[in-house]
Amino acid sequence: MIETDKELIKNIVMKGKRLDKRAFDEYRKIAIESGVISSAEGSARVRIGDTEVVAGVKMDIGEPYPDSKDAGVLTVNAEFLPLASEEFESGPPREDSIELARVVDRAIRESKCIDFKKLCIEEGKKVWMVFVDISVIDHDGNLIDAAGLASVQALASARMPKLIKNKDSYEVDYENRSKEKLPMSGIPVSTTFVKIGGQIMADPLLSEELAMDARLTVGTFDSNGKIRFCSMQKGGNGGFTEDEIAAILDMAEEKGEELRKLIKKG
Amino acid sequence: MRIDGRKKDELRPIEAKVGVLKNANGSAMFRMGNTIAVAGVFGPREVHPKHKEEAERAILRTEYRMSAFSTTSRSRPGPSRRSKEISMVIREALVPVLFLEEFPKTAIDVHIEVLQADASTRCAALNAAALALADAGVQMRDLVASCSAGKTNGEIVLDIAGKEDTDGELDLPVAYYPHKKMITLLQMDGIATKEEMKKIIALAKKGCEEIYEIQKKVLKEKYKEGDKDEQ
C-alpha cells in the first residue's frame, strides 16, 4: 500500500503552502499531444505533472438504443494499468476506474458537445458507436482532469472511418479514414479540487489525494461565449459546506477556461 | 404547479419505517413518492476476506441494488457500472457520520435494495441506509439525509419525479450531514449557470433538512421509552 504522511501534508497546507510549492489554485504543467495512436480514429496523450493518460477513440457501426433510435452511441471506459501504480492490479474494474469513466462520460454527454443525431446512419437500424477508451499510464493524482482532457482532445482530433454501403449491409473501412470530423461543438472539461484541513486546492497530487478530506470535480463547457456547468461529482470520505462549494464553482469557471485553451480543435 | 400538483419546493409524500427486517441487525424502509428502498445492516462483524480488515477502524461496505422489476422496462439483475458507482458515493456520504474507529478489525455491511424506482433512488437508498445504521445501534455522530433538486421546463424544483425526471434538464442529488452543515454527496448532470447551480444546491439542502426531521421522528417513535420490543 502507498503510504503518505497525512499530517505532514496538512501541516504544509496550514502554512499556506503545497508540497510542490504551487499556489492553491494553480495547475501543474499540462502537456497535450494529439494523434499519438495511428490505429485509433482519434487519440491524445495528456500529462499533468507526472500523471500520464492516453485516450483513444474507436468507431464502429452498431444498433441504436430503443429509446433513442436516431442517435449514435457513446461509451467511455477507463483502465488503470498495473504499470501506472503499485496499487493497480489486472482483473475486474476497480470502483474508482468505473467512477472516473462515468464522470468523464457525464461531462461529455451532458454538455451535448457531440451531436449524436448526426451519427445516425439509418434510423432504428444502424448508428455510429463512439468508444472512448482511457488508459492510465502513470498515476500522480488528478486522473479525472487528465482523462477528461485526453478524451476531449481525442474526440476533437478524430477522423471518421469510411462507411461502405453494400446491397443490404454496411462496412467500415478503417484503412481509409475520411477527412470528416465528429460533429462536435464546445469543449467540456473537468476541473478537480480537494479540501485538506479546510483549504481548497486545485489539481491534487496523489499524496494530496491520499491526505484529502474530500474532492469535488466540476464539469464546465463553453456555449456561445458563456460558461455553463454540466456535471459534478463529490468524492472521498468527507464533505463540503455550501460556501466551499460556491468557492469551488468560481474556481472551476476560471480554471476550466484555462484548460479549454489547451485543446486544439481539429 | 407541477405535473403531480406539488409546489416547486415540495417533497413527495414520505413514508419511513425502521426495524422492518428480522435477520438484519438494523433495517429501514424509506419511500419517497413511488420510489421505495429497503436497507439492511449487518455488523460490526468479522471481515471476510480477512485481508480487507483494517487495524484501526471498521470498514464500511455498501451495496446499492435495483430489483429487476423496479423499473418500467426490466433492469438486468446483478451489479452494473451505475450501481457500483452509486454504492461508492453512498458509502462516501455515510462515512463522515460513523464512529468507524470504535470497531477496529470489523466490517459494517449495508445492503440496500431499490424495490420500486421513480427518480432519486440513491437518495431514498441513503435515507434508508442512515436509518438502518441507527437501528443497528452503530454509533453515529448524526444521521445523513438525502434528496435531489433539479430543473425541469426551466423551473428549479425540489425532488424531481416521474416525467420531470425523464424530460428534465438537470438532476442534482445531495446528501447532508446536518450537525456539521456538510454536504457529503453531490452529483449533477444537466446544464446550468452558476447562479442556478447555487439555487439548486440550496433547495436540495432545504429538502434534506425536512427529511432529517422525518428520520429523527421515526427513530424517536421506535425507541421511545417503554417500547417493549426493544427491551
Short mmCIF file of C-alpha atoms in Angstrom, two decimals:
data_model
loop_
_atom_site.label_atom_id
_atom_site.label_comp_id
_atom_site.label_asym_id
_atom_site.label_seq_id
_atom_site.Cartn_x
_atom_site.Cartn_y
_atom_site.Cartn_z
CA MET A 1 0.00 0.00 0.00
CA ILE A 2 1.13 3.50 -0.77
CA GLU A 3 1.57 5.35 2.50
CA THR A 4 1.57 9.09 2.80
CA ASP A 5 2.22 11.25 5.80
CA LYS A 6 -1.17 12.92 6.06
CA GLU A 7 -0.09 15.06 9.00
CA LEU A 8 2.92 16.35 7.10
CA ILE A 9 0.76 17.35 4.15
CA LYS A 10 -1.80 19.02 6.44
CA ASN A 11 0.97 20.92 8.22
CA ILE A 12 2.34 22.23 4.94
CA VAL A 13 -1.16 23.35 3.94
CA MET A 14 -1.66 25.07 7.29
CA LYS A 15 1.42 27.12 6.50
CA GLY A 16 -0.26 28.23 3.27
CA LYS A 17 1.91 26.07 1.06
CA ARG A 18 1.80 22.93 -1.02
CA LEU A 19 4.19 20.02 -1.28
CA ASP A 20 5.38 21.11 -4.73
CA LYS A 21 5.23 24.83 -3.88
CA ARG A 22 2.28 25.56 -6.16
CA ALA A 23 -0.39 28.13 -5.36
CA PHE A 24 -3.68 26.62 -4.19
CA ASP A 25 -5.42 27.49 -7.44
CA GLU A 26 -2.51 26.53 -9.68
CA TYR A 27 -2.41 23.53 -12.00
CA ARG A 28 0.81 21.65 -12.68
CA LYS A 29 2.34 21.90 -16.14
CA ILE A 30 -0.02 20.33 -18.66
CA ALA A 31 1.18 18.81 -21.94
CA ILE A 32 -1.29 17.61 -24.55
CA GLU A 33 -0.36 15.77 -27.76
CA SER A 34 -2.94 14.52 -30.22
CA GLY A 35 -2.74 11.83 -32.89
CA VAL A 36 -0.38 9.67 -30.85
CA ILE A 37 -2.03 6.36 -31.80
CA SER A 38 -2.35 5.75 -35.53
CA SER A 39 -4.64 2.74 -35.16
CA ALA A 40 -7.26 4.88 -33.43
CA GLU A 41 -9.68 7.26 -35.16
CA GLY A 42 -8.61 9.91 -32.67
CA SER A 43 -6.19 9.93 -29.76
CA ALA A 44 -4.38 12.08 -27.25
CA ARG A 45 -1.76 11.83 -24.56
CA VAL A 46 -2.10 14.17 -21.59
CA ARG A 47 0.46 14.79 -18.91
CA ILE A 48 -0.39 16.79 -15.81
CA GLY A 49 2.86 16.87 -13.89
CA ASP A 50 3.85 13.21 -13.55
CA THR A 51 0.34 11.93 -14.24
CA GLU A 52 0.02 10.48 -17.71
CA VAL A 53 -3.11 9.33 -19.51
CA VAL A 54 -3.73 8.18 -23.09
CA ALA A 55 -7.21 8.22 -24.63
CA GLY A 56 -8.18 6.60 -27.91
CA VAL A 57 -11.39 6.93 -29.92
CA LYS A 58 -12.55 3.94 -31.95
CA MET A 59 -15.73 3.90 -34.00
CA ASP A 60 -17.89 1.12 -35.32
CA ILE A 61 -21.37 0.52 -36.66
CA GLY A 62 -23.96 -0.72 -34.22
CA GLU A 63 -27.60 -0.66 -33.31
CA PRO A 64 -29.14 2.33 -31.56
CA TYR A 65 -30.78 2.15 -28.14
CA PRO A 66 -34.54 1.55 -28.41
CA ASP A 67 -35.27 4.86 -26.62
CA SER A 68 -33.12 6.95 -28.99
CA LYS A 69 -33.43 5.30 -32.37
CA ASP A 70 -31.95 8.20 -34.31
CA ALA A 71 -28.81 8.82 -32.24
CA GLY A 72 -25.29 7.47 -32.16
CA VAL A 73 -23.93 5.83 -29.02
CA LEU A 74 -21.10 6.98 -26.75
CA THR A 75 -19.22 4.56 -24.49
CA VAL A 76 -16.45 5.69 -22.16
CA ASN A 77 -14.23 3.16 -20.43
CA ALA A 78 -11.14 3.55 -18.26
CA GLU A 79 -8.38 1.10 -17.45
CA PHE A 80 -5.99 1.73 -14.58
CA LEU A 81 -2.95 -0.07 -15.99
CA PRO A 82 -0.92 -2.10 -13.49
CA LEU A 83 2.23 -0.32 -14.71
CA ALA A 84 0.80 3.02 -13.51
CA SER A 85 0.86 2.29 -9.78
CA GLU A 86 1.72 -0.43 -7.34
CA GLU A 87 -1.91 -0.22 -6.21
CA PHE A 88 -3.32 -1.20 -9.60
CA GLU A 89 -3.80 -4.84 -10.48
CA SER A 90 -5.15 -6.66 -13.50
CA GLY A 91 -8.65 -8.00 -13.12
CA PRO A 92 -12.18 -6.66 -12.82
CA PRO A 93 -12.51 -2.86 -12.91
CA ARG A 94 -11.89 -1.02 -9.65
CA GLU A 95 -14.71 1.18 -8.42
CA ASP A 96 -12.55 4.28 -8.90
CA SER A 97 -11.91 3.40 -12.54
CA ILE A 98 -15.66 2.97 -13.05
CA GLU A 99 -16.22 6.33 -11.36
CA LEU A 100 -13.55 8.04 -13.48
CA ALA A 101 -15.08 6.74 -16.73
CA ARG A 102 -18.58 7.73 -15.65
CA VAL A 103 -17.56 11.24 -14.57
CA VAL A 104 -15.71 11.84 -17.86
CA ASP A 105 -18.69 10.41 -19.77
CA ARG A 106 -21.12 12.68 -17.87
CA ALA A 107 -19.27 15.89 -18.74
CA ILE A 108 -19.13 14.97 -22.46
CA ARG A 109 -22.70 13.68 -22.66
CA GLU A 110 -24.42 16.34 -20.56
CA SER A 111 -22.68 19.24 -22.32
CA LYS A 112 -24.26 17.95 -25.56
CA CYS A 113 -21.00 18.84 -27.30
CA ILE A 114 -21.42 15.91 -29.71
CA ASP A 115 -24.45 15.98 -31.98
CA PHE A 116 -25.38 12.31 -31.74
CA LYS A 117 -28.28 12.76 -34.17
CA LYS A 118 -25.69 13.33 -36.88
CA LEU A 119 -24.17 9.94 -36.07
CA CYS A 120 -27.32 8.12 -37.14
CA ILE A 121 -26.81 6.08 -40.32
CA GLU A 122 -30.24 4.51 -40.71
CA GLU A 123 -32.90 5.33 -38.13
CA GLY A 124 -33.70 2.46 -35.79
CA LYS A 125 -31.17 0.23 -37.52
CA LYS A 126 -27.62 1.48 -37.82
CA VAL A 127 -25.76 4.21 -35.99
CA TRP A 128 -22.15 5.09 -35.27
CA MET A 129 -20.86 3.86 -31.95
CA VAL A 130 -18.15 6.06 -30.47
CA PHE A 131 -15.86 4.32 -27.98
CA VAL A 132 -13.55 6.40 -25.82
CA ASP A 133 -11.02 4.19 -24.04
CA ILE A 134 -8.81 5.76 -21.42
CA SER A 135 -5.56 4.15 -20.27
CA VAL A 136 -3.93 5.48 -17.13
CA ILE A 137 -0.19 5.11 -17.72
CA ASP A 138 1.25 6.85 -14.66
CA HIS A 139 -0.59 8.00 -11.53
CA ASP A 140 0.37 11.09 -9.62
CA GLY A 141 -3.10 12.36 -8.82
CA ASN A 142 -5.95 14.13 -10.59
CA LEU A 143 -6.68 11.33 -13.04
CA ILE A 144 -10.16 12.69 -13.74
CA ASP A 145 -8.98 16.00 -15.22
CA ALA A 146 -6.22 14.29 -17.21
CA ALA A 147 -8.66 11.69 -18.54
CA GLY A 148 -11.21 14.38 -19.36
CA LEU A 149 -8.69 16.42 -21.34
CA ALA A 150 -7.36 13.34 -23.15
CA SER A 151 -10.87 12.20 -24.08
CA VAL A 152 -11.97 15.58 -25.40
CA GLN A 153 -8.74 16.06 -27.35
CA ALA A 154 -9.05 12.55 -28.81
CA LEU A 155 -12.64 13.28 -29.87
CA ALA A 156 -11.74 16.69 -31.30
CA SER A 157 -8.92 15.23 -33.38
CA ALA A 158 -10.81 12.12 -34.55
CA ARG A 159 -11.48 11.45 -38.21
CA MET A 160 -14.43 9.25 -39.12
CA PRO A 161 -13.58 5.95 -40.82
CA LYS A 162 -15.08 5.45 -44.29
CA LEU A 163 -18.53 3.94 -44.44
CA ILE A 164 -19.11 1.49 -47.29
CA LYS A 165 -22.70 0.72 -48.19
CA ASN A 166 -23.23 -2.72 -49.69
CA LYS A 167 -26.53 -4.01 -51.04
CA ASP A 168 -28.11 -4.56 -47.63
CA SER A 169 -25.30 -4.06 -45.18
CA TYR A 170 -22.65 -1.58 -44.14
CA GLU A 171 -18.93 -1.98 -43.74
CA VAL A 172 -16.32 0.20 -42.12
CA ASP A 173 -13.07 0.91 -43.93
CA TYR A 174 -10.51 1.68 -41.24
CA GLU A 175 -7.65 1.82 -43.73
CA ASN A 176 -9.03 4.87 -45.48
CA ARG A 177 -10.19 7.34 -42.92
CA SER A 178 -12.26 10.22 -44.28
CA LYS A 179 -11.42 13.84 -43.57
CA GLU A 180 -14.68 14.18 -41.76
CA LYS A 181 -14.57 15.15 -38.10
CA LEU A 182 -17.03 14.19 -35.42
CA PRO A 183 -19.99 16.60 -35.16
CA MET A 184 -18.64 18.49 -32.17
CA SER A 185 -19.18 21.95 -30.76
CA GLY A 186 -17.99 23.27 -27.42
CA ILE A 187 -15.32 21.77 -25.21
CA PRO A 188 -16.32 20.19 -21.89
CA VAL A 189 -13.57 19.94 -19.29
CA SER A 190 -13.47 18.59 -15.76
CA THR A 191 -11.73 20.54 -13.02
CA THR A 192 -10.98 18.84 -9.73
CA PHE A 193 -10.46 20.38 -6.30
CA VAL A 194 -9.68 18.82 -2.95
CA LYS A 195 -10.06 20.03 0.61
CA ILE A 196 -7.26 19.47 3.09
CA GLY A 197 -7.56 20.96 6.57
CA GLY A 198 -10.22 23.41 5.41
CA GLN A 199 -8.16 24.65 2.45
CA ILE A 200 -9.43 24.15 -1.10
CA MET A 201 -6.83 23.43 -3.79
CA ALA A 202 -6.85 22.62 -7.49
CA ASP A 203 -5.23 19.73 -9.34
CA PRO A 204 -4.28 17.45 -6.42
CA LEU A 205 -1.11 15.39 -6.36
CA LEU A 206 -1.52 11.73 -5.45
CA SER A 207 -0.17 12.43 -1.96
CA GLU A 208 -2.68 15.26 -1.58
CA GLU A 209 -5.48 12.92 -2.67
CA LEU A 210 -4.38 10.43 -0.02
CA ALA A 211 -4.49 13.18 2.62
CA MET A 212 -7.68 14.89 1.46
CA ASP A 213 -10.92 15.25 3.37
CA ALA A 214 -13.00 15.39 0.21
CA ARG A 215 -12.83 16.01 -3.51
CA LEU A 216 -15.13 17.84 -5.90
CA THR A 217 -14.98 17.58 -9.69
CA VAL A 218 -16.90 20.17 -11.69
CA GLY A 219 -17.51 19.96 -15.45
CA THR A 220 -17.88 23.17 -17.46
CA PHE A 221 -18.17 23.96 -21.16
CA ASP A 222 -18.38 27.00 -23.38
CA SER A 223 -21.63 27.83 -25.09
CA ASN A 224 -21.63 30.90 -27.37
CA GLY A 225 -19.01 32.62 -25.28
CA LYS A 226 -20.77 31.81 -22.00
CA ILE A 227 -19.65 29.26 -19.47
CA ARG A 228 -22.11 26.64 -18.35
CA PHE A 229 -21.84 23.87 -15.76
CA CYS A 230 -22.64 20.34 -16.92
CA SER A 231 -21.50 17.86 -14.25
CA MET A 232 -20.40 17.47 -10.65
CA GLN A 233 -19.09 14.62 -8.57
CA LYS A 234 -18.08 14.65 -4.94
CA GLY A 235 -15.56 12.02 -3.89
CA GLY A 236 -13.77 10.98 -0.73
CA ASN A 237 -14.89 10.34 2.83
CA GLY A 238 -15.77 13.90 3.75
CA GLY A 239 -17.90 16.79 2.61
CA PHE A 240 -18.15 20.46 1.73
CA THR A 241 -20.19 23.35 3.11
CA GLU A 242 -22.37 25.37 0.76
CA ASP A 243 -19.84 28.24 0.90
CA GLU A 244 -16.97 25.94 -0.01
CA ILE A 245 -18.97 24.63 -2.97
CA ALA A 246 -19.68 28.20 -4.11
CA ALA A 247 -15.94 28.98 -3.95
CA ILE A 248 -15.18 25.84 -5.98
CA LEU A 249 -17.74 26.83 -8.63
CA ASP A 250 -15.91 30.17 -9.05
CA MET A 251 -12.55 28.43 -9.36
CA ALA A 252 -13.97 25.81 -11.74
CA GLU A 253 -15.19 28.57 -14.04
CA GLU A 254 -11.77 30.19 -14.17
CA LYS A 255 -9.64 27.04 -14.32
CA GLY A 256 -11.99 25.44 -16.86
CA GLU A 257 -11.28 28.34 -19.22
CA GLU A 258 -7.52 27.82 -18.81
CA LEU A 259 -7.80 24.12 -19.61
CA ARG A 260 -10.10 24.69 -22.58
CA LYS A 261 -7.45 26.88 -24.23
CA LEU A 262 -5.10 23.88 -24.30
CA ILE A 263 -7.41 21.82 -26.52
CA LYS A 264 -6.73 22.07 -30.25
CA LYS A 265 -9.84 21.96 -32.34
CA GLY A 266 -9.43 19.51 -35.20
CA MET B 1 -47.87 23.96 -10.18
CA ARG B 2 -46.10 20.75 -11.19
CA ILE B 3 -47.32 17.68 -13.09
CA ASP B 4 -48.20 15.89 -9.85
CA GLY B 5 -49.67 19.03 -8.27
CA ARG B 6 -46.75 19.76 -5.96
CA LYS B 7 -45.29 23.18 -5.25
CA LYS B 8 -41.79 23.89 -6.57
CA ASP B 9 -40.21 23.39 -3.16
CA GLU B 10 -42.37 20.49 -2.03
CA LEU B 11 -41.16 16.95 -1.41
CA ARG B 12 -43.18 13.92 -2.48
CA PRO B 13 -45.12 12.11 0.29
CA ILE B 14 -42.65 10.30 2.51
CA GLU B 15 -43.09 7.11 4.46
CA ALA B 16 -40.35 5.77 6.69
CA LYS B 17 -40.11 2.74 8.98
CA VAL B 18 -37.30 1.25 11.00
CA GLY B 19 -36.85 -2.36 12.10
CA VAL B 20 -38.61 -3.79 9.06
CA LEU B 21 -36.42 -6.92 8.76
CA LYS B 22 -35.98 -9.76 11.22
CA ASN B 23 -32.48 -11.02 10.35
CA ALA B 24 -30.53 -7.84 9.77
CA ASN B 25 -29.02 -6.12 12.83
CA GLY B 26 -30.72 -2.94 11.74
CA SER B 27 -33.13 -2.13 8.94
CA ALA B 28 -35.33 0.53 7.45
CA MET B 29 -37.71 1.26 4.60
CA PHE B 30 -37.81 4.68 3.00
CA ARG B 31 -40.41 5.71 0.46
CA MET B 32 -40.39 8.99 -1.49
CA GLY B 33 -43.49 9.03 -3.71
CA ASN B 34 -43.14 5.97 -5.92
CA THR B 35 -39.51 5.30 -5.07
CA ILE B 36 -39.12 2.61 -2.39
CA ALA B 37 -35.83 1.49 -0.83
CA VAL B 38 -35.19 -1.08 1.91
CA ALA B 39 -31.87 -1.21 3.76
CA GLY B 40 -30.43 -3.92 5.99
CA VAL B 41 -27.29 -3.55 8.12
CA PHE B 42 -25.10 -6.43 9.28
CA GLY B 43 -22.30 -5.85 11.72
CA PRO B 44 -19.98 -4.71 13.07
CA ARG B 45 -18.86 -8.26 12.31
CA GLU B 46 -15.78 -10.23 11.29
CA VAL B 47 -14.25 -9.25 7.99
CA HIS B 48 -14.26 -11.70 5.11
CA PRO B 49 -11.98 -11.82 3.20
CA LYS B 50 -9.58 -11.29 6.09
CA HIS B 51 -7.06 -9.16 4.17
CA LYS B 52 -9.67 -6.40 3.82
CA GLU B 53 -9.74 -5.73 7.56
CA GLU B 54 -8.19 -2.55 8.93
CA ALA B 55 -6.27 -2.49 12.20
CA GLU B 56 -7.62 0.82 13.48
CA ARG B 57 -11.15 1.09 12.18
CA ALA B 58 -14.16 -0.75 10.87
CA ILE B 59 -14.60 -0.90 7.13
CA LEU B 60 -17.93 0.23 5.76
CA ARG B 61 -19.24 -1.68 2.78
CA THR B 62 -22.32 -0.51 0.94
CA GLU B 63 -24.22 -2.23 -1.80
CA TYR B 64 -26.94 -0.49 -3.78
CA ARG B 65 -29.04 -2.76 -5.96
CA MET B 66 -32.14 -2.39 -8.05
CA SER B 67 -34.71 -5.15 -8.30
CA ALA B 68 -35.32 -6.34 -11.87
CA PHE B 69 -38.99 -5.33 -11.58
CA SER B 70 -38.28 -1.88 -10.12
CA THR B 71 -38.35 -0.12 -13.49
CA THR B 72 -40.85 0.01 -16.36
CA SER B 73 -38.54 -1.89 -18.68
CA ARG B 74 -36.92 -4.71 -16.70
CA SER B 75 -33.48 -3.85 -15.35
CA ARG B 76 -30.96 -6.63 -15.64
CA PRO B 77 -30.18 -8.09 -12.22
CA GLY B 78 -26.68 -8.02 -10.83
CA PRO B 79 -24.15 -5.23 -10.46
CA SER B 80 -23.74 -2.65 -13.20
CA ARG B 81 -21.25 0.19 -13.59
CA ARG B 82 -24.01 2.53 -12.47
CA SER B 83 -24.83 0.53 -9.33
CA LYS B 84 -21.15 0.23 -8.42
CA GLU B 85 -20.69 3.99 -8.66
CA ILE B 86 -23.83 4.65 -6.60
CA SER B 87 -22.74 2.12 -3.94
CA MET B 88 -19.45 4.02 -3.72
CA VAL B 89 -20.91 7.53 -3.41
CA ILE B 90 -23.41 6.27 -0.81
CA ARG B 91 -20.53 4.84 1.22
CA GLU B 92 -18.59 8.09 0.98
CA ALA B 93 -21.68 10.01 2.08
CA LEU B 94 -22.11 7.87 5.21
CA VAL B 95 -18.51 7.51 6.42
CA PRO B 96 -18.29 11.03 7.95
CA VAL B 97 -21.09 10.33 10.47
CA LEU B 98 -19.91 6.92 11.64
CA PHE B 99 -17.54 6.22 14.53
CA LEU B 100 -15.69 3.59 12.50
CA GLU B 101 -12.67 3.90 14.81
CA GLU B 102 -14.81 2.37 17.59
CA PHE B 103 -14.88 -1.02 15.87
CA PRO B 104 -11.41 -1.88 14.60
CA LYS B 105 -10.94 -5.03 12.50
CA THR B 106 -14.64 -5.34 11.75
CA ALA B 107 -16.92 -4.76 8.81
CA ILE B 108 -20.23 -2.96 8.71
CA ASP B 109 -22.24 -4.08 5.70
CA VAL B 110 -25.12 -2.03 4.40
CA HIS B 111 -27.27 -3.69 1.75
CA ILE B 112 -29.85 -1.54 0.03
CA GLU B 113 -32.47 -2.77 -2.40
CA VAL B 114 -34.50 -0.39 -4.54
CA LEU B 115 -37.81 -2.20 -4.92
CA GLN B 116 -39.52 0.48 -6.97
CA ALA B 117 -37.80 3.27 -8.87
CA ASP B 118 -39.24 6.65 -9.75
CA ALA B 119 -36.22 9.00 -9.63
CA SER B 120 -33.94 9.84 -6.70
CA THR B 121 -33.31 6.17 -5.94
CA ARG B 122 -29.86 6.93 -4.49
CA CYS B 123 -31.47 9.46 -2.13
CA ALA B 124 -34.14 7.06 -0.88
CA ALA B 125 -31.42 4.40 -0.57
CA LEU B 126 -29.24 6.70 1.55
CA ASN B 127 -32.15 7.76 3.76
CA ALA B 128 -33.00 4.12 4.39
CA ALA B 129 -29.33 3.25 5.00
CA ALA B 130 -28.85 6.01 7.60
CA LEU B 131 -31.95 4.88 9.48
CA ALA B 132 -30.90 1.21 9.29
CA LEU B 133 -27.45 2.06 10.70
CA ALA B 134 -29.07 3.91 13.60
CA ASP B 135 -31.48 0.99 14.10
CA ALA B 136 -28.49 -1.38 14.21
CA GLY B 137 -27.09 0.64 17.10
CA VAL B 138 -23.93 1.63 15.24
CA GLN B 139 -22.52 4.71 16.95
CA MET B 140 -23.18 7.76 14.80
CA ARG B 141 -22.35 11.45 15.06
CA ASP B 142 -25.55 12.31 13.23
CA LEU B 143 -27.87 10.98 10.56
CA VAL B 144 -27.42 11.65 6.86
CA ALA B 145 -30.42 12.92 4.90
CA SER B 146 -30.61 12.96 1.14
CA CYS B 147 -32.75 14.40 -1.61
CA SER B 148 -32.38 15.92 -5.04
CA ALA B 149 -33.32 19.15 -6.74
CA GLY B 150 -33.23 19.95 -10.40
CA LYS B 151 -34.51 21.84 -13.36
CA THR B 152 -37.48 20.93 -15.48
CA ASN B 153 -39.14 23.19 -18.08
CA GLY B 154 -36.71 25.88 -16.99
CA GLU B 155 -38.03 25.83 -13.41
CA ILE B 156 -35.95 24.93 -10.38
CA VAL B 157 -37.79 22.30 -8.36
CA LEU B 158 -37.28 20.02 -5.38
CA ASP B 159 -37.37 16.21 -5.52
CA ILE B 160 -37.83 15.58 -9.24
CA ALA B 161 -40.09 12.65 -10.07
CA GLY B 162 -41.80 10.88 -12.95
CA LYS B 163 -41.94 12.86 -16.19
CA GLU B 164 -39.95 15.66 -14.58
CA ASP B 165 -37.06 13.21 -14.38
CA THR B 166 -37.27 11.67 -17.84
CA ASP B 167 -37.89 15.03 -19.56
CA GLY B 168 -35.94 17.15 -17.06
CA GLU B 169 -32.90 19.26 -17.86
CA LEU B 170 -30.91 18.74 -14.70
CA ASP B 171 -30.74 16.47 -11.67
CA LEU B 172 -28.64 17.21 -8.61
CA PRO B 173 -28.72 14.73 -5.72
CA VAL B 174 -27.34 15.85 -2.38
CA ALA B 175 -26.71 14.17 0.95
CA TYR B 176 -26.45 16.32 4.05
CA TYR B 177 -24.82 15.89 7.45
CA PRO B 178 -26.93 18.48 9.32
CA HIS B 179 -24.92 18.88 12.51
CA LYS B 180 -21.78 19.84 10.57
CA LYS B 181 -23.77 21.59 7.80
CA MET B 182 -21.74 19.50 5.40
CA ILE B 183 -22.75 18.14 2.01
CA THR B 184 -21.42 14.58 1.79
CA LEU B 185 -22.87 13.52 -1.54
CA LEU B 186 -23.05 15.84 -4.51
CA GLN B 187 -23.54 14.84 -8.10
CA MET B 188 -25.01 16.69 -11.04
CA ASP B 189 -25.88 16.13 -14.62
CA GLY B 190 -27.51 18.68 -16.85
CA ILE B 191 -26.81 22.22 -17.93
CA ALA B 192 -26.99 25.25 -15.65
CA THR B 193 -25.49 28.66 -14.96
CA LYS B 194 -23.56 29.31 -11.78
CA GLU B 195 -26.46 31.19 -10.20
CA GLU B 196 -28.86 28.37 -10.97
CA MET B 197 -26.42 25.84 -9.51
CA LYS B 198 -26.27 27.72 -6.22
CA LYS B 199 -30.08 27.93 -6.03
CA ILE B 200 -30.48 24.23 -6.80
CA ILE B 201 -27.94 23.21 -4.14
CA ALA B 202 -29.64 25.43 -1.55
CA LEU B 203 -33.05 23.97 -2.41
CA ALA B 204 -31.77 20.38 -2.19
CA LYS B 205 -30.25 21.20 1.21
CA LYS B 206 -33.60 22.54 2.42
CA GLY B 207 -35.22 19.28 1.30
CA CYS B 208 -32.60 17.31 3.24
CA GLU B 209 -33.38 19.31 6.38
CA GLU B 210 -37.06 18.34 6.08
CA ILE B 211 -36.16 14.69 5.56
CA TYR B 212 -33.82 14.82 8.57
CA GLU B 213 -36.77 15.82 10.78
CA ILE B 214 -38.80 12.88 9.47
CA GLN B 215 -35.90 10.47 10.08
CA LYS B 216 -35.49 11.71 13.67
CA LYS B 217 -39.22 11.42 14.31
CA VAL B 218 -39.35 7.82 13.06
CA LEU B 219 -36.39 6.81 15.24
CA LYS B 220 -37.80 8.55 18.30
CA GLU B 221 -41.13 6.81 17.85
CA LYS B 222 -39.47 3.43 17.56
CA TYR B 223 -37.19 3.92 20.54
CA LYS B 224 -39.44 5.95 22.81
CA GLU B 225 -39.48 4.94 26.43
CA GLY B 226 -41.46 1.82 27.22
CA ASP B 227 -41.18 0.26 23.78
CA LYS B 228 -41.43 -3.38 24.78
CA ASP B 229 -39.94 -4.72 21.55
CA GLU B 230 -36.66 -3.09 22.30
CA GLN B 231 -36.17 -4.01 25.93
#
